[in-house]
Amino acid sequence: MGLYDRYLAARVRRNPATLPERIAVVIAERDLLEDGAYRTLEDCFAWAFEYGADRVMVYVSVLDTGAVPAIRQVFERCDAPRELAVRGPDDAERADAPIQVSIGLGGKHEFAAAVRGVATQVEAGTLAPDDVDGDAIEERLVFPTDPDLVIKTGAERLSDFMIWQSVYSELHFTDVNWRDFRKRDYLRALRDYQNRQRRYGK
């Protein structure tokens, strides 16, 4: 760790403000084509848990769903420090693991599937219309974790990842591309988070 990284780390650790426990990172499929991209992911997992996270989510936006199986295989071979759950566009199984990875499973699709599940139960008479609430939707989401902090690299533009779960998340945009994302960039995101007053929509 360089001198500047040590300085940032000290500032983060000495700050009495709360650190995020649930981190989401949004990257693009093309980011994973860069040399060292998966090593950066492994490093990012390690940084997150080192600084108090108990959940890490990664969303990979894909243009060609045909690439999903290959990306999934690489993630499943990833040297992750905790259990890792990978889900793709056709998956409906809940991803309740310390590291949750979505490959092309966007928030719109996830939310629509949850609503269809609720509608099916209402139609079958196993769920009363008056009992349809936020909890009924959340029980059917593939990704059950609400991120405290969402980090987007490369541009100030979000995808539709976790549109339900991230409604009260803090967003951190960096113009650093994923291939160049280093520990200092992660620490800057933490400092930015510590300097904010979370309002949870109020």
mmCIF file with all atom_site columns, N, CA, C and O in Angstrom, residues 66-92:
data_model
loop_
_atom_site.group_PDB
_atom_site.id
_atom_site.type_symbol
_atom_site.label_atom_id
_atom_site.label_alt_id
_atom_site.label_comp_id
_atom_site.label_asym_id
_atom_site.label_entity_id
_atom_site.label_seq_id
_atom_site.pdbx_PDB_ins_code
_atom_site.Cartn_x
_atom_site.Cartn_y
_atom_site.Cartn_z
_atom_site.occupancy
_atom_site.B_iso_or_equiv
_atom_site.pdbx_formal_charge
_atom_site.auth_seq_id
_atom_site.auth_comp_id
_atom_site.auth_asym_id
_atom_site.auth_atom_id
_atom_site.pdbx_PDB_model_num
ATOM 1   N N  . GLY A 1 66 ? -25.709 -14.111 -24.718 1.00 0.00 ? 66 GLY A N  1
ATOM 2   C CA . GLY A 1 66 ? -24.941 -15.305 -25.034 1.00 0.00 ? 66 GLY A CA 1
ATOM 3   C C  . GLY A 1 66 ? -23.620 -15.370 -24.283 1.00 0.00 ? 66 GLY A C  1
ATOM 4   O O  . GLY A 1 66 ? -23.029 -16.453 -24.149 1.00 0.00 ? 66 GLY A O  1
ATOM 5   N N  . ALA A 1 67 ? -23.178 -14.226 -23.777 1.00 0.00 ? 67 ALA A N  1
ATOM 6   C CA . ALA A 1 67 ? -21.920 -14.187 -23.034 1.00 0.00 ? 67 ALA A CA 1
ATOM 7   C C  . ALA A 1 67 ? -22.094 -14.543 -21.564 1.00 0.00 ? 67 ALA A C  1
ATOM 8   O O  . ALA A 1 67 ? -21.108 -14.733 -20.852 1.00 0.00 ? 67 ALA A O  1
ATOM 9   N N  . VAL A 1 68 ? -23.344 -14.642 -21.109 1.00 0.00 ? 68 VAL A N  1
ATOM 10  C CA . VAL A 1 68 ? -23.610 -14.876 -19.685 1.00 0.00 ? 68 VAL A CA 1
ATOM 11  C C  . VAL A 1 68 ? -22.970 -16.168 -19.166 1.00 0.00 ? 68 VAL A C  1
ATOM 12  O O  . VAL A 1 68 ? -22.328 -16.160 -18.116 1.00 0.00 ? 68 VAL A O  1
ATOM 13  N N  . PRO A 1 69 ? -23.116 -17.328 -19.856 1.00 0.00 ? 69 PRO A N  1
ATOM 14  C CA . PRO A 1 69 ? -22.517 -18.556 -19.322 1.00 0.00 ? 69 PRO A CA 1
ATOM 15  C C  . PRO A 1 69 ? -21.014 -18.452 -19.112 1.00 0.00 ? 69 PRO A C  1
ATOM 16  O O  . PRO A 1 69 ? -20.485 -18.935 -18.096 1.00 0.00 ? 69 PRO A O  1
ATOM 17  N N  . ALA A 1 70 ? -20.301 -17.831 -20.054 1.00 0.00 ? 70 ALA A N  1
ATOM 18  C CA . ALA A 1 70 ? -18.852 -17.709 -19.925 1.00 0.00 ? 70 ALA A CA 1
ATOM 19  C C  . ALA A 1 70 ? -18.482 -16.810 -18.751 1.00 0.00 ? 70 ALA A C  1
ATOM 20  O O  . ALA A 1 70 ? -17.560 -17.114 -17.985 1.00 0.00 ? 70 ALA A O  1
ATOM 21  N N  . ILE A 1 71 ? -19.214 -15.704 -18.583 1.00 0.00 ? 71 ILE A N  1
ATOM 22  C CA . ILE A 1 71 ? -18.942 -14.796 -17.467 1.00 0.00 ? 71 ILE A CA 1
ATOM 23  C C  . ILE A 1 71 ? -19.257 -15.487 -16.149 1.00 0.00 ? 71 ILE A C  1
ATOM 24  O O  . ILE A 1 71 ? -18.522 -15.364 -15.164 1.00 0.00 ? 71 ILE A O  1
ATOM 25  N N  . ARG A 1 72 ? -20.344 -16.254 -16.126 1.00 0.00 ? 72 ARG A N  1
ATOM 26  C CA . ARG A 1 72 ? -20.726 -16.991 -14.914 1.00 0.00 ? 72 ARG A CA 1
ATOM 27  C C  . ARG A 1 72 ? -19.615 -17.963 -14.500 1.00 0.00 ? 72 ARG A C  1
ATOM 28  O O  . ARG A 1 72 ? -19.274 -18.054 -13.320 1.00 0.00 ? 72 ARG A O  1
ATOM 29  N N  . GLN A 1 73 ? -19.066 -18.679 -15.466 1.00 0.00 ? 73 GLN A N  1
ATOM 30  C CA . GLN A 1 73 ? -18.015 -19.646 -15.153 1.00 0.00 ? 73 GLN A CA 1
ATOM 31  C C  . GLN A 1 73 ? -16.799 -18.979 -14.540 1.00 0.00 ? 73 GLN A C  1
ATOM 32  O O  . GLN A 1 73 ? -16.199 -19.506 -13.585 1.00 0.00 ? 73 GLN A O  1
ATOM 33  N N  . VAL A 1 74 ? -16.442 -17.816 -15.056 1.00 0.00 ? 74 VAL A N  1
ATOM 34  C CA . VAL A 1 74 ? -15.278 -17.117 -14.514 1.00 0.00 ? 74 VAL A CA 1
ATOM 35  C C  . VAL A 1 74 ? -15.549 -16.670 -13.082 1.00 0.00 ? 74 VAL A C  1
ATOM 36  O O  . VAL A 1 74 ? -14.690 -16.802 -12.202 1.00 0.00 ? 74 VAL A O  1
ATOM 37  N N  . PHE A 1 75 ? -16.757 -16.162 -12.817 1.00 0.00 ? 75 PHE A N  1
ATOM 38  C CA . PHE A 1 75 ? -17.100 -15.751 -11.456 1.00 0.00 ? 75 PHE A CA 1
ATOM 39  C C  . PHE A 1 75 ? -17.086 -16.939 -10.506 1.00 0.00 ? 75 PHE A C  1
ATOM 40  O O  . PHE A 1 75 ? -16.632 -16.829 -9.366  1.00 0.00 ? 75 PHE A O  1
ATOM 41  N N  . GLU A 1 76 ? -17.591 -18.068 -10.967 1.00 0.00 ? 76 GLU A N  1
ATOM 42  C CA . GLU A 1 76 ? -17.653 -19.235 -10.096 1.00 0.00 ? 76 GLU A CA 1
ATOM 43  C C  . GLU A 1 76 ? -16.267 -19.792 -9.783  1.00 0.00 ? 76 GLU A C  1
ATOM 44  O O  . GLU A 1 76 ? -16.093 -20.498 -8.794  1.00 0.00 ? 76 GLU A O  1
ATOM 45  N N  . ARG A 1 77 ? -15.281 -19.462 -10.628 1.00 0.00 ? 77 ARG A N  1
ATOM 46  C CA . ARG A 1 77 ? -13.889 -19.856 -10.353 1.00 0.00 ? 77 ARG A CA 1
ATOM 47  C C  . ARG A 1 77 ? -13.124 -18.764 -9.617  1.00 0.00 ? 77 ARG A C  1
ATOM 48  O O  . ARG A 1 77 ? -11.955 -18.934 -9.293  1.00 0.00 ? 77 ARG A O  1
ATOM 49  N N  . CYS A 1 78 ? -13.801 -17.665 -9.363  1.00 0.00 ? 78 CYS A N  1
ATOM 50  C CA . CYS A 1 78 ? -13.157 -16.508 -8.735  1.00 0.00 ? 78 CYS A CA 1
ATOM 51  C C  . CYS A 1 78 ? -12.687 -16.874 -7.316  1.00 0.00 ? 78 CYS A C  1
ATOM 52  O O  . CYS A 1 78 ? -13.364 -17.589 -6.587  1.00 0.00 ? 78 CYS A O  1
ATOM 53  N N  . ASP A 1 79 ? -11.517 -16.365 -6.959  1.00 0.00 ? 79 ASP A N  1
ATOM 54  C CA . ASP A 1 79 ? -10.963 -16.603 -5.620  1.00 0.00 ? 79 ASP A CA 1
ATOM 55  C C  . ASP A 1 79 ? -11.591 -15.600 -4.656  1.00 0.00 ? 79 ASP A C  1
ATOM 56  O O  . ASP A 1 79 ? -10.982 -14.603 -4.285  1.00 0.00 ? 79 ASP A O  1
ATOM 57  N N  . ALA A 1 80 ? -12.828 -15.875 -4.262  1.00 0.00 ? 80 ALA A N  1
ATOM 58  C CA . ALA A 1 80 ? -13.581 -14.953 -3.409  1.00 0.00 ? 80 ALA A CA 1
ATOM 59  C C  . ALA A 1 80 ? -13.363 -15.301 -1.938  1.00 0.00 ? 80 ALA A C  1
ATOM 60  O O  . ALA A 1 80 ? -13.264 -16.477 -1.583  1.00 0.00 ? 80 ALA A O  1
ATOM 61  N N  . PRO A 1 81 ? -13.313 -14.294 -1.062  1.00 0.00 ? 81 PRO A N  1
ATOM 62  C CA . PRO A 1 81 ? -13.074 -14.554 0.363   1.00 0.00 ? 81 PRO A CA 1
ATOM 63  C C  . PRO A 1 81 ? -14.291 -15.084 1.114   1.00 0.00 ? 81 PRO A C  1
ATOM 64  O O  . PRO A 1 81 ? -14.172 -15.524 2.249   1.00 0.00 ? 81 PRO A O  1
ATOM 65  N N  . ARG A 1 82 ? -15.467 -15.013 0.512   1.00 0.00 ? 82 ARG A N  1
ATOM 66  C CA . ARG A 1 82 ? -16.695 -15.518 1.141   1.00 0.00 ? 82 ARG A CA 1
ATOM 67  C C  . ARG A 1 82 ? -17.518 -16.271 0.094   1.00 0.00 ? 82 ARG A C  1
ATOM 68  O O  . ARG A 1 82 ? -17.207 -16.242 -1.096  1.00 0.00 ? 82 ARG A O  1
ATOM 69  N N  . GLU A 1 83 ? -18.580 -16.898 0.559   1.00 0.00 ? 83 GLU A N  1
ATOM 70  C CA . GLU A 1 83 ? -19.468 -17.624 -0.357  1.00 0.00 ? 83 GLU A CA 1
ATOM 71  C C  . GLU A 1 83 ? -20.027 -16.679 -1.404  1.00 0.00 ? 83 GLU A C  1
ATOM 72  O O  . GLU A 1 83 ? -20.397 -15.537 -1.117  1.00 0.00 ? 83 GLU A O  1
ATOM 73  N N  . LEU A 1 84 ? -20.106 -17.174 -2.637  1.00 0.00 ? 84 LEU A N  1
ATOM 74  C CA . LEU A 1 84 ? -20.514 -16.343 -3.761  1.00 0.00 ? 84 LEU A CA 1
ATOM 75  C C  . LEU A 1 84 ? -21.698 -16.991 -4.470  1.00 0.00 ? 84 LEU A C  1
ATOM 76  O O  . LEU A 1 84 ? -21.689 -18.186 -4.744  1.00 0.00 ? 84 LEU A O  1
ATOM 77  N N  . ALA A 1 85 ? -22.752 -16.194 -4.741  1.00 0.00 ? 85 ALA A N  1
ATOM 78  C CA . ALA A 1 85 ? -23.929 -16.664 -5.470  1.00 0.00 ? 85 ALA A CA 1
ATOM 79  C C  . ALA A 1 85 ? -24.049 -15.872 -6.765  1.00 0.00 ? 85 ALA A C  1
ATOM 80  O O  . ALA A 1 85 ? -24.077 -14.639 -6.744  1.00 0.00 ? 85 ALA A O  1
ATOM 81  N N  . VAL A 1 86 ? -24.100 -16.581 -7.891  1.00 0.00 ? 86 VAL A N  1
ATOM 82  C CA . VAL A 1 86 ? -24.169 -15.942 -9.210  1.00 0.00 ? 86 VAL A CA 1
ATOM 83  C C  . VAL A 1 86 ? -25.538 -16.212 -9.814  1.00 0.00 ? 86 VAL A C  1
ATOM 84  O O  . VAL A 1 86 ? -26.006 -17.352 -9.828  1.00 0.00 ? 86 VAL A O  1
ATOM 85  N N  . ARG A 1 87 ? -26.161 -15.169 -10.324 1.00 0.00 ? 87 ARG A N  1
ATOM 86  C CA . ARG A 1 87 ? -27.461 -15.308 -10.978 1.00 0.00 ? 87 ARG A CA 1
ATOM 87  C C  . ARG A 1 87 ? -27.434 -14.624 -12.340 1.00 0.00 ? 87 ARG A C  1
ATOM 88  O O  . ARG A 1 87 ? -26.817 -13.575 -12.509 1.00 0.00 ? 87 ARG A O  1
ATOM 89  N N  . GLY A 1 88 ? -28.126 -15.251 -13.310 1.00 0.00 ? 88 GLY A N  1
ATOM 90  C CA . GLY A 1 88 ? -28.237 -14.707 -14.654 1.00 0.00 ? 88 GLY A CA 1
ATOM 91  C C  . GLY A 1 88 ? -29.654 -14.316 -14.990 1.00 0.00 ? 88 GLY A C  1
ATOM 92  O O  . GLY A 1 88 ? -30.547 -14.392 -14.131 1.00 0.00 ? 88 GLY A O  1
ATOM 93  N N  . PRO A 1 89 ? -29.901 -13.930 -16.232 1.00 0.00 ? 89 PRO A N  1
ATOM 94  C CA . PRO A 1 89 ? -31.227 -13.415 -16.627 1.00 0.00 ? 89 PRO A CA 1
ATOM 95  C C  . PRO A 1 89 ? -32.369 -14.399 -16.427 1.00 0.00 ? 89 PRO A C  1
ATOM 96  O O  . PRO A 1 89 ? -33.510 -13.979 -16.242 1.00 0.00 ? 89 PRO A O  1
ATOM 97  N N  . ASP A 1 90 ? -32.088 -15.699 -16.478 1.00 0.00 ? 90 ASP A N  1
ATOM 98  C CA . ASP A 1 90 ? -33.159 -16.693 -16.384 1.00 0.00 ? 90 ASP A CA 1
ATOM 99  C C  . ASP A 1 90 ? -33.286 -17.292 -14.988 1.00 0.00 ? 90 ASP A C  1
ATOM 100 O O  . ASP A 1 90 ? -34.082 -18.213 -14.786 1.00 0.00 ? 90 ASP A O  1
ATOM 101 N N  . ASP A 1 91 ? -32.538 -16.785 -14.030 1.00 0.00 ? 91 ASP A N  1
ATOM 102 C CA . ASP A 1 91 ? -32.554 -17.348 -12.681 1.00 0.00 ? 91 ASP A CA 1
ATOM 103 C C  . ASP A 1 91 ? -33.620 -16.690 -11.812 1.00 0.00 ? 91 ASP A C  1
ATOM 104 O O  . ASP A 1 91 ? -33.820 -15.479 -11.865 1.00 0.00 ? 91 ASP A O  1
ATOM 105 N N  . ALA A 1 92 ? -34.273 -17.499 -11.004 1.00 0.00 ? 92 ALA A N  1
ATOM 106 C CA . ALA A 1 92 ? -35.272 -16.987 -10.064 1.00 0.00 ? 92 ALA A CA 1
ATOM 107 C C  . ALA A 1 92 ? -34.928 -17.343 -8.623  1.00 0.00 ? 92 ALA A C  1
ATOM 108 O O  . ALA A 1 92 ? -35.564 -16.851 -7.699  1.00 0.00 ? 92 ALA A O  1
#
